[in-house]
Structures are given as C-alpha cells and as structure tokens.
C-alpha cells in the first residue's frame, strides 16, 4: 500500500514486459500456424502420395529394390486399366455405391423421425430412450457381429449384399439420431408453436420447418453415415464370401491378394479410386456444411 | 362474433403446482384486453391455453361461442405473436407471412393480396424478399404481426411482444400495435409484465397475481379505484406508498395515526366508509403524485406533515424525493421548482381525496 503511494506520480514504474505490436504478434501467429499445418499436411499426405506413386508403377518396377521407392521411372496406367476392365473391381465399386446410398437414405429417414419424436414429442420414457439410443452406439461392432451372424443366417441373407443394407444402420442410426436430437433441440420451441398455430400438423412441421432449419446438422449426419458405410470393413468381411457380392473394402483385399502374392500396384490403384467418392462428398458438402454453421453463428 | 370466454380455468402442472387457479373472464368482440402481472402470475399460461398450446386441467374456453377445449391450435382460428418473434429463419418475409395461408391452401393471388395489404399496414412492403436474419428487431416484430394479420383470425394473441426491443423502439411499436388494432379491430388478448404497456394499450386491463385475477377494469379505473393492495402497488410508477397507520375515532372525527407522530384527518366524504374500521390497524396508501410540497398544491383536501428527504432524484419534469417513516419508504413527486436537498425538512401535503385505506390482513382496499 504505502510503496505504491510513494511511487505514484513520481517516476514511471519500470516495464518488465515487452511492449507488443499487433502486427508483429499477428506475423508470429501466422508463422506458427503455417509451420504446424505443414507438419500436419506432410504427415497425412505421405501415405496417399506413396499409394499414388506405387499405383503408377509396373509390377516389375515395384519388385525392383534398387531404385528409389518414392520415384516412378516409367509411369503406367496399366494397373488402373486392368482394374477397370478385368476382375470384379467395378462390381465392388457399384456394390459399395448401392449399399452406401441405401444406408444413408435409411439412416436419415430413421434418425430424423426418431430425433424429432425424441426431442419434441414428450412421451413416457422419451428421455430414457434418447439415452438408450446413445448407449447402443457405445457397443463395439466386434461384439455385435456374432449375434448378428445368427440373425443374418436366420434371415437367409448370408453372403448377400442386402444384409449390409440391413446391418450398417445399426452403426449409423444411433450416432446420427444423437446429432439430430442436438440440432432439433436447438430450434426454439416457439417455432413449432408458431407452425402449429399457422396450421401445420406434425409432419408438415418436420418437413417445412425442422428439416430446412436443421439442414447443416442433417448434412453433418449424412457425411457421418456415408463415411461409416463406405469404409465399413468388419461386417462385409464376416458376412460376404463370394466376390460378386463384396463391397470395395473387402473386395480389394480378397481379390488382389492371392495367398502371399500382393498385387501392390492394383491394390494402391483400387484404394485410391475407392477414396475418391468420400473426397468428392467432403469437398462439396463441406461448403454447405460450413456455410450453414456460420449462418447460424452470426444470426443476430 | 369473436368474443373469448374463460370459465373456471385451472392449469395444474405435474407435481400439483397450480399456475392458474380457476379464473373467469369474458372478452368482448373487438376488445383489446391486456393480461398483466409479475412473472409467474399465470398470464402467459392463460394465453397459451387460449391458443391451445397448453392443455386445460379443468374449466372451459370458448372462442366465438364455440368451446375449444379439445380443438387443436390450427383449428381455433387464432394468430399469435411471440416474444422472440418465432419467424421461420429459412423463409423470406413474404413466405413467413404467407405460410399459414399456404398451409390452408389459399389461392396464390389471394395470398399475395393479403400479404401486400398487411405489409402496407405495417410499412414493411420493401422487406418482403428479405430473410429474418437481415432484419432489425423492430422489423422482425412487424413481420411477426404481419403473419398474424394476413390470417384475419378471430383473435390475436400477443405474448410479451415488445420485451425484446430497446426502450425507444418499444414505445414506437406500442403505438404501432394500437394503430393496427384500431385498423383491423380484431379481438386481442395481450400479455405483458409492463404496467405502462397495459395501461396505454388496453380497453380493459386484467391484473393477475399468483394464478388468480386480482381485478379487471379500464386503465383509469384500476389507477383510481384499485380493489386490492396488489393492484394498487402494481399499477402506477413510481408505485403507491403504503404507510402503516391506525384508524382512531376521537372527538367525533376519524383520524389516521401514522408513524413519526403524524396524525392526518380522514376527509368528511370518506368518514362513513371508514367508520366501521375505527380502532384497527390499516395501511394508508397514497401515490407519489398525490404527495407534494405544501406551497405547490391547490387541492382542497390536503393534510400537511413534516418529512426529511433522504434521497433526491431530479428527473427534469419533476423531482422524486424519498423519505422513510419507521421502515416504510415513501416517495413523493415534487415540482422541480421546489428547492429540496437531502436532510433538510420539508412540509409535505397529502391530497387526501386520492388516498386509499387497505386492510393489511386481507389486502382488500377498504
């Protein structure tokens, strides 16, 4: 107390800190951000780059240990041509597309209706059900595939693509429902009341108000469902045995590895082409997704 | 034909909490009725029961002579304006206003005619293509009202529509709402916690407290003849002063013994009314505007007493002074020309023609 009153007004207290400059701080922040991002990009783009390089090599060049594995000496599209013209790769691709589209559609219908009911129509046990939905998401798929095997076998769907359309939603619906419950819960209650008074029934309220308003959330849920069903490996591995029923993830592995012979060039080419659809989906939907998010954030 | 009748309306929530405890109210065709009261008094619940957004535990609600207890909101032919506007964020102003008509399958040109007509009444014709997020608070409120007007319903319901606006805009929109009602003349039930809004807008004000109706009456009637202590204290700003007093009958005249040894005579016109209560403790109620400095009054029936202001609040058009009488805070509105300063005694004059005596036990105005 007394020390402070003595120095006040007499001499300026010495500065023990560096006086900052907004410009300089901003420059350092940018440098830091770029450095961190560069590390990140290198780390995550190295495997795809290696895949691309390998997919452009002939089998002979891949087997040749003398050269630099990161460089292609005589690039060829032979691996791609063979994949697309011989074998079942195209069938696998189409199978994946069919399963994924069906699963995304089924998932969205179920989870939008479920989330609407759980977040808006208060009924006996609705809170418990909402928690229950999330709990089912926590059960690991490795635990589920044994009982599911029984069910699928009982339905006569073993080694049938349809089984995937039936099973995948057990992985996607709980999480997407959870996302949608959160989104619907953030829509003000007065909006449904206004719609009710304006003359909407529950279905119109969902279709004309909830779905358009929650579109960013619905897109996020769709991206999730798409990713899960496109990349699912365990269930097709367990339930599909004949090549023409297989989806990409297991098709590549089972068709292009014969015993201990790995057709690396084709495996890499197949995996790269398999990664293209998710890439496209993210590239296009992310724009809408982010636009929706920021629109929500700046709403006055 | 759009009167609204509430008969013995009760709303009980799970757990036995009664939000509305059996109220009766008749609202006439074309009437503007304001439900006013502190938060938790049941006014919003009552409005929501009229709208059909809240189930009625017991009692009967009729709109235009038809009992609507079991009729869903969309078939009650009502329109509601919400506190947070509740505009559909993904629709333009035009679509927002036309939504109710679209759902009811009105022809396109009829929707256009009605929306444009409402937009003209509300002066929002140039905003029809905008989305709600591109509107200011006042504009959003107009759109919400427009959405109600285009429906041409039997009853307008307003749920604290001005609470989200700033003070200046609130006054402006208040005038706007009154103007709209004078134009369309639709029966209106309006809920607010702001007694100034209630007084300025209403044909009749319904003062609610703890789930019951304290008093129903025209604004002036509530101001001059409150029925209960609650209404007396709720209507008027600053609020009425309540000073504990004892009514004594001495030497053939009634007198009020106030704290600080102040004795005020009961005016002759009130003697008969108050005589049965002689000898009892009462609350002496008087509004700040009826307490002035003695030189500034020309009222016939005044009683004077000494008071020492402790807080002085100059407002420009008037000066509020606060003093205490044994724990009871008393506020008086003085002419700004009267020189006052805290701690210097003043001679105050109470206009006894405007006084009220209240039974402190029942809360009724005697």
mmCIF file with all atom_site columns, C-alpha atoms in Angstrom, chain A residues 140-253:
data_model
loop_
_atom_site.group_PDB
_atom_site.id
_atom_site.type_symbol
_atom_site.label_atom_id
_atom_site.label_alt_id
_atom_site.label_comp_id
_atom_site.label_asym_id
_atom_site.label_entity_id
_atom_site.label_seq_id
_atom_site.pdbx_PDB_ins_code
_atom_site.Cartn_x
_atom_site.Cartn_y
_atom_site.Cartn_z
_atom_site.occupancy
_atom_site.B_iso_or_equiv
_atom_site.pdbx_formal_charge
_atom_site.auth_seq_id
_atom_site.auth_comp_id
_atom_site.auth_asym_id
_atom_site.auth_atom_id
_atom_site.pdbx_PDB_model_num
ATOM 1   C CA . UNK A 1 140 ? -18.424 -52.211 -30.191 1.00 0.00 ? 140 UNK A CA 1
ATOM 2   C CA . UNK A 1 141 ? -19.196 -53.820 -33.545 1.00 0.00 ? 141 UNK A CA 1
ATOM 3   C CA . UNK A 1 142 ? -16.695 -56.595 -32.860 1.00 0.00 ? 142 UNK A CA 1
ATOM 4   C CA . UNK A 1 143 ? -19.035 -57.689 -30.072 1.00 0.00 ? 143 UNK A CA 1
ATOM 5   C CA . UNK A 1 144 ? -22.128 -57.448 -32.225 1.00 0.00 ? 144 UNK A CA 1
ATOM 6   C CA . UNK A 1 145 ? -21.137 -59.428 -35.266 1.00 0.00 ? 145 UNK A CA 1
ATOM 7   C CA . UNK A 1 146 ? -21.528 -62.812 -33.605 1.00 0.00 ? 146 UNK A CA 1
ATOM 8   C CA . UNK A 1 147 ? -25.223 -62.349 -32.649 1.00 0.00 ? 147 UNK A CA 1
ATOM 9   C CA . UNK A 1 148 ? -25.762 -60.512 -35.949 1.00 0.00 ? 148 UNK A CA 1
ATOM 10  C CA . UNK A 1 149 ? -24.355 -63.562 -37.727 1.00 0.00 ? 149 UNK A CA 1
ATOM 11  C CA . UNK A 1 150 ? -27.144 -65.615 -36.151 1.00 0.00 ? 150 UNK A CA 1
ATOM 12  C CA . UNK A 1 151 ? -29.791 -63.117 -37.237 1.00 0.00 ? 151 UNK A CA 1
ATOM 13  C CA . UNK A 1 152 ? -28.478 -62.751 -40.788 1.00 0.00 ? 152 UNK A CA 1
ATOM 14  C CA . UNK A 1 153 ? -28.165 -66.509 -41.100 1.00 0.00 ? 153 UNK A CA 1
ATOM 15  C CA . UNK A 1 154 ? -31.716 -66.941 -39.808 1.00 0.00 ? 154 UNK A CA 1
ATOM 16  C CA . UNK A 1 155 ? -32.981 -64.471 -42.406 1.00 0.00 ? 155 UNK A CA 1
ATOM 17  C CA . UNK A 1 156 ? -31.135 -66.360 -45.143 1.00 0.00 ? 156 UNK A CA 1
ATOM 18  C CA . UNK A 1 157 ? -29.131 -63.269 -46.030 1.00 0.00 ? 157 UNK A CA 1
ATOM 19  C CA . UNK A 1 158 ? -25.674 -64.746 -45.510 1.00 0.00 ? 158 UNK A CA 1
ATOM 20  C CA . UNK A 1 159 ? -23.384 -63.761 -48.393 1.00 0.00 ? 159 UNK A CA 1
ATOM 21  C CA . UNK A 1 160 ? -25.962 -61.261 -49.631 1.00 0.00 ? 160 UNK A CA 1
ATOM 22  C CA . UNK A 1 161 ? -25.394 -57.568 -50.220 1.00 0.00 ? 161 UNK A CA 1
ATOM 23  C CA . UNK A 1 162 ? -28.821 -56.800 -48.760 1.00 0.00 ? 162 UNK A CA 1
ATOM 24  C CA . UNK A 1 163 ? -27.549 -57.908 -45.362 1.00 0.00 ? 163 UNK A CA 1
ATOM 25  C CA . UNK A 1 164 ? -25.166 -54.918 -45.363 1.00 0.00 ? 164 UNK A CA 1
ATOM 26  C CA . UNK A 1 165 ? -28.050 -52.525 -46.008 1.00 0.00 ? 165 UNK A CA 1
ATOM 27  C CA . UNK A 1 166 ? -29.796 -54.090 -43.038 1.00 0.00 ? 166 UNK A CA 1
ATOM 28  C CA . UNK A 1 167 ? -26.797 -54.103 -40.688 1.00 0.00 ? 167 UNK A CA 1
ATOM 29  C CA . UNK A 1 168 ? -24.983 -50.822 -41.358 1.00 0.00 ? 168 UNK A CA 1
ATOM 30  C CA . UNK A 1 169 ? -27.803 -48.675 -39.965 1.00 0.00 ? 169 UNK A CA 1
ATOM 31  C CA . UNK A 1 170 ? -27.174 -50.291 -36.564 1.00 0.00 ? 170 UNK A CA 1
ATOM 32  C CA . UNK A 1 171 ? -23.831 -48.473 -36.688 1.00 0.00 ? 171 UNK A CA 1
ATOM 33  C CA . UNK A 1 172 ? -25.030 -45.179 -38.140 1.00 0.00 ? 172 UNK A CA 1
ATOM 34  C CA . UNK A 1 173 ? -28.525 -44.564 -36.727 1.00 0.00 ? 173 UNK A CA 1
ATOM 35  C CA . UNK A 1 174 ? -27.607 -44.165 -33.032 1.00 0.00 ? 174 UNK A CA 1
ATOM 36  C CA . UNK A 1 175 ? -24.984 -41.504 -33.686 1.00 0.00 ? 175 UNK A CA 1
ATOM 37  C CA . UNK A 1 176 ? -26.891 -39.609 -36.375 1.00 0.00 ? 176 UNK A CA 1
ATOM 38  C CA . UNK A 1 177 ? -30.004 -39.655 -34.172 1.00 0.00 ? 177 UNK A CA 1
ATOM 39  C CA . UNK A 1 178 ? -27.907 -38.220 -31.387 1.00 0.00 ? 178 UNK A CA 1
ATOM 40  C CA . UNK A 1 179 ? -26.591 -35.447 -33.645 1.00 0.00 ? 179 UNK A CA 1
ATOM 41  C CA . UNK A 1 180 ? -30.124 -34.669 -34.862 1.00 0.00 ? 180 UNK A CA 1
ATOM 42  C CA . UNK A 1 181 ? -31.570 -34.597 -31.340 1.00 0.00 ? 181 UNK A CA 1
ATOM 43  C CA . UNK A 1 182 ? -28.996 -31.937 -30.519 1.00 0.00 ? 182 UNK A CA 1
ATOM 44  C CA . UNK A 1 183 ? -29.845 -29.924 -33.618 1.00 0.00 ? 183 UNK A CA 1
ATOM 45  C CA . UNK A 1 184 ? -33.590 -30.154 -33.169 1.00 0.00 ? 184 UNK A CA 1
ATOM 46  C CA . UNK A 1 185 ? -33.269 -29.259 -29.502 1.00 0.00 ? 185 UNK A CA 1
ATOM 47  C CA . UNK A 1 186 ? -31.516 -26.026 -30.515 1.00 0.00 ? 186 UNK A CA 1
ATOM 48  C CA . UNK A 1 187 ? -34.534 -24.943 -32.594 1.00 0.00 ? 187 UNK A CA 1
ATOM 49  C CA . UNK A 1 188 ? -36.633 -22.611 -30.415 1.00 0.00 ? 188 UNK A CA 1
ATOM 50  C CA . UNK A 1 189 ? -39.882 -24.136 -29.169 1.00 0.00 ? 189 UNK A CA 1
ATOM 51  C CA . UNK A 1 190 ? -41.799 -21.063 -30.348 1.00 0.00 ? 190 UNK A CA 1
ATOM 52  C CA . UNK A 1 191 ? -41.034 -22.028 -33.931 1.00 0.00 ? 191 UNK A CA 1
ATOM 53  C CA . UNK A 1 192 ? -43.095 -25.212 -33.673 1.00 0.00 ? 192 UNK A CA 1
ATOM 54  C CA . UNK A 1 193 ? -45.786 -23.383 -31.761 1.00 0.00 ? 193 UNK A CA 1
ATOM 55  C CA . UNK A 1 194 ? -45.962 -20.732 -34.471 1.00 0.00 ? 194 UNK A CA 1
ATOM 56  C CA . UNK A 1 195 ? -46.191 -23.501 -37.075 1.00 0.00 ? 195 UNK A CA 1
ATOM 57  C CA . UNK A 1 196 ? -48.908 -25.271 -35.081 1.00 0.00 ? 196 UNK A CA 1
ATOM 58  C CA . UNK A 1 197 ? -50.931 -22.068 -34.928 1.00 0.00 ? 197 UNK A CA 1
ATOM 59  C CA . UNK A 1 198 ? -50.244 -21.373 -38.603 1.00 0.00 ? 198 UNK A CA 1
ATOM 60  C CA . UNK A 1 199 ? -51.975 -24.667 -39.292 1.00 0.00 ? 199 UNK A CA 1
ATOM 61  C CA . UNK A 1 200 ? -49.186 -27.218 -39.671 1.00 0.00 ? 200 UNK A CA 1
ATOM 62  C CA . UNK A 1 201 ? -49.534 -30.801 -38.493 1.00 0.00 ? 201 UNK A CA 1
ATOM 63  C CA . UNK A 1 202 ? -46.522 -32.613 -37.054 1.00 0.00 ? 202 UNK A CA 1
ATOM 64  C CA . UNK A 1 203 ? -45.415 -33.958 -40.394 1.00 0.00 ? 203 UNK A CA 1
ATOM 65  C CA . UNK A 1 204 ? -45.599 -30.538 -42.076 1.00 0.00 ? 204 UNK A CA 1
ATOM 66  C CA . UNK A 1 205 ? -43.784 -29.032 -39.117 1.00 0.00 ? 205 UNK A CA 1
ATOM 67  C CA . UNK A 1 206 ? -40.969 -31.530 -39.602 1.00 0.00 ? 206 UNK A CA 1
ATOM 68  C CA . UNK A 1 207 ? -40.878 -31.212 -43.381 1.00 0.00 ? 207 UNK A CA 1
ATOM 69  C CA . UNK A 1 208 ? -41.302 -27.448 -43.773 1.00 0.00 ? 208 UNK A CA 1
ATOM 70  C CA . UNK A 1 209 ? -39.623 -26.115 -40.634 1.00 0.00 ? 209 UNK A CA 1
ATOM 71  C CA . UNK A 1 210 ? -37.349 -28.599 -38.891 1.00 0.00 ? 210 UNK A CA 1
ATOM 72  C CA . UNK A 1 211 ? -35.577 -30.153 -41.864 1.00 0.00 ? 211 UNK A CA 1
ATOM 73  C CA . UNK A 1 212 ? -34.749 -26.854 -43.624 1.00 0.00 ? 212 UNK A CA 1
ATOM 74  C CA . UNK A 1 213 ? -33.664 -25.181 -40.380 1.00 0.00 ? 213 UNK A CA 1
ATOM 75  C CA . UNK A 1 214 ? -31.564 -28.162 -39.280 1.00 0.00 ? 214 UNK A CA 1
ATOM 76  C CA . UNK A 1 215 ? -30.023 -28.704 -42.725 1.00 0.00 ? 215 UNK A CA 1
ATOM 77  C CA . UNK A 1 216 ? -26.411 -28.196 -41.530 1.00 0.00 ? 216 UNK A CA 1
ATOM 78  C CA . UNK A 1 217 ? -26.976 -30.840 -38.873 1.00 0.00 ? 217 UNK A CA 1
ATOM 79  C CA . UNK A 1 218 ? -28.596 -33.172 -41.381 1.00 0.00 ? 218 UNK A CA 1
ATOM 80  C CA . UNK A 1 219 ? -25.621 -32.756 -43.728 1.00 0.00 ? 219 UNK A CA 1
ATOM 81  C CA . UNK A 1 220 ? -23.212 -33.480 -40.895 1.00 0.00 ? 220 UNK A CA 1
ATOM 82  C CA . UNK A 1 221 ? -25.170 -36.617 -40.044 1.00 0.00 ? 221 UNK A CA 1
ATOM 83  C CA . UNK A 1 222 ? -25.226 -37.642 -43.717 1.00 0.00 ? 222 UNK A CA 1
ATOM 84  C CA . UNK A 1 223 ? -21.479 -37.209 -44.028 1.00 0.00 ? 223 UNK A CA 1
ATOM 85  C CA . UNK A 1 224 ? -21.045 -39.380 -40.965 1.00 0.00 ? 224 UNK A CA 1
ATOM 86  C CA . UNK A 1 225 ? -23.375 -42.108 -42.268 1.00 0.00 ? 225 UNK A CA 1
ATOM 87  C CA . UNK A 1 226 ? -21.678 -42.004 -45.662 1.00 0.00 ? 226 UNK A CA 1
ATOM 88  C CA . UNK A 1 227 ? -18.191 -42.316 -44.180 1.00 0.00 ? 227 UNK A CA 1
ATOM 89  C CA . UNK A 1 228 ? -19.157 -45.172 -41.881 1.00 0.00 ? 228 UNK A CA 1
ATOM 90  C CA . UNK A 1 229 ? -20.875 -47.247 -44.555 1.00 0.00 ? 229 UNK A CA 1
ATOM 91  C CA . UNK A 1 230 ? -18.302 -46.557 -47.263 1.00 0.00 ? 230 UNK A CA 1
ATOM 92  C CA . UNK A 1 231 ? -15.406 -47.543 -45.024 1.00 0.00 ? 231 UNK A CA 1
ATOM 93  C CA . UNK A 1 232 ? -17.046 -50.405 -43.133 1.00 0.00 ? 232 UNK A CA 1
ATOM 94  C CA . UNK A 1 233 ? -14.759 -53.444 -43.176 1.00 0.00 ? 233 UNK A CA 1
ATOM 95  C CA . UNK A 1 234 ? -15.655 -55.861 -40.392 1.00 0.00 ? 234 UNK A CA 1
ATOM 96  C CA . UNK A 1 235 ? -19.232 -56.749 -41.327 1.00 0.00 ? 235 UNK A CA 1
ATOM 97  C CA . UNK A 1 236 ? -18.660 -57.345 -45.054 1.00 0.00 ? 236 UNK A CA 1
ATOM 98  C CA . UNK A 1 237 ? -15.575 -59.328 -44.083 1.00 0.00 ? 237 UNK A CA 1
ATOM 99  C CA . UNK A 1 238 ? -17.685 -61.535 -41.832 1.00 0.00 ? 238 UNK A CA 1
ATOM 100 C CA . UNK A 1 239 ? -20.848 -61.843 -43.905 1.00 0.00 ? 239 UNK A CA 1
ATOM 101 C CA . UNK A 1 240 ? -19.801 -61.724 -47.564 1.00 0.00 ? 240 UNK A CA 1
ATOM 102 C CA . UNK A 1 241 ? -17.813 -64.544 -49.146 1.00 0.00 ? 241 UNK A CA 1
ATOM 103 C CA . UNK A 1 242 ? -18.371 -64.543 -52.911 1.00 0.00 ? 242 UNK A CA 1
ATOM 104 C CA . UNK A 1 243 ? -16.573 -61.864 -54.855 1.00 0.00 ? 243 UNK A CA 1
ATOM 105 C CA . UNK A 1 244 ? -19.596 -60.520 -56.770 1.00 0.00 ? 244 UNK A CA 1
ATOM 106 C CA . UNK A 1 245 ? -21.414 -59.725 -53.520 1.00 0.00 ? 245 UNK A CA 1
ATOM 107 C CA . UNK A 1 246 ? -18.473 -57.882 -51.998 1.00 0.00 ? 246 UNK A CA 1
ATOM 108 C CA . UNK A 1 247 ? -18.045 -54.182 -51.414 1.00 0.00 ? 247 UNK A CA 1
ATOM 109 C CA . UNK A 1 248 ? -14.816 -52.299 -52.152 1.00 0.00 ? 248 UNK A CA 1
ATOM 110 C CA . UNK A 1 249 ? -13.166 -52.562 -48.745 1.00 0.00 ? 249 UNK A CA 1
ATOM 111 C CA . UNK A 1 250 ? -13.160 -56.343 -48.672 1.00 0.00 ? 250 UNK A CA 1
ATOM 112 C CA . UNK A 1 251 ? -13.195 -56.839 -52.459 1.00 0.00 ? 251 UNK A CA 1
ATOM 113 C CA . UNK A 1 252 ? -9.798  -55.197 -52.917 1.00 0.00 ? 252 UNK A CA 1
ATOM 114 C CA . UNK A 1 253 ? -8.257  -57.251 -50.149 1.00 0.00 ? 253 UNK A CA 1
#
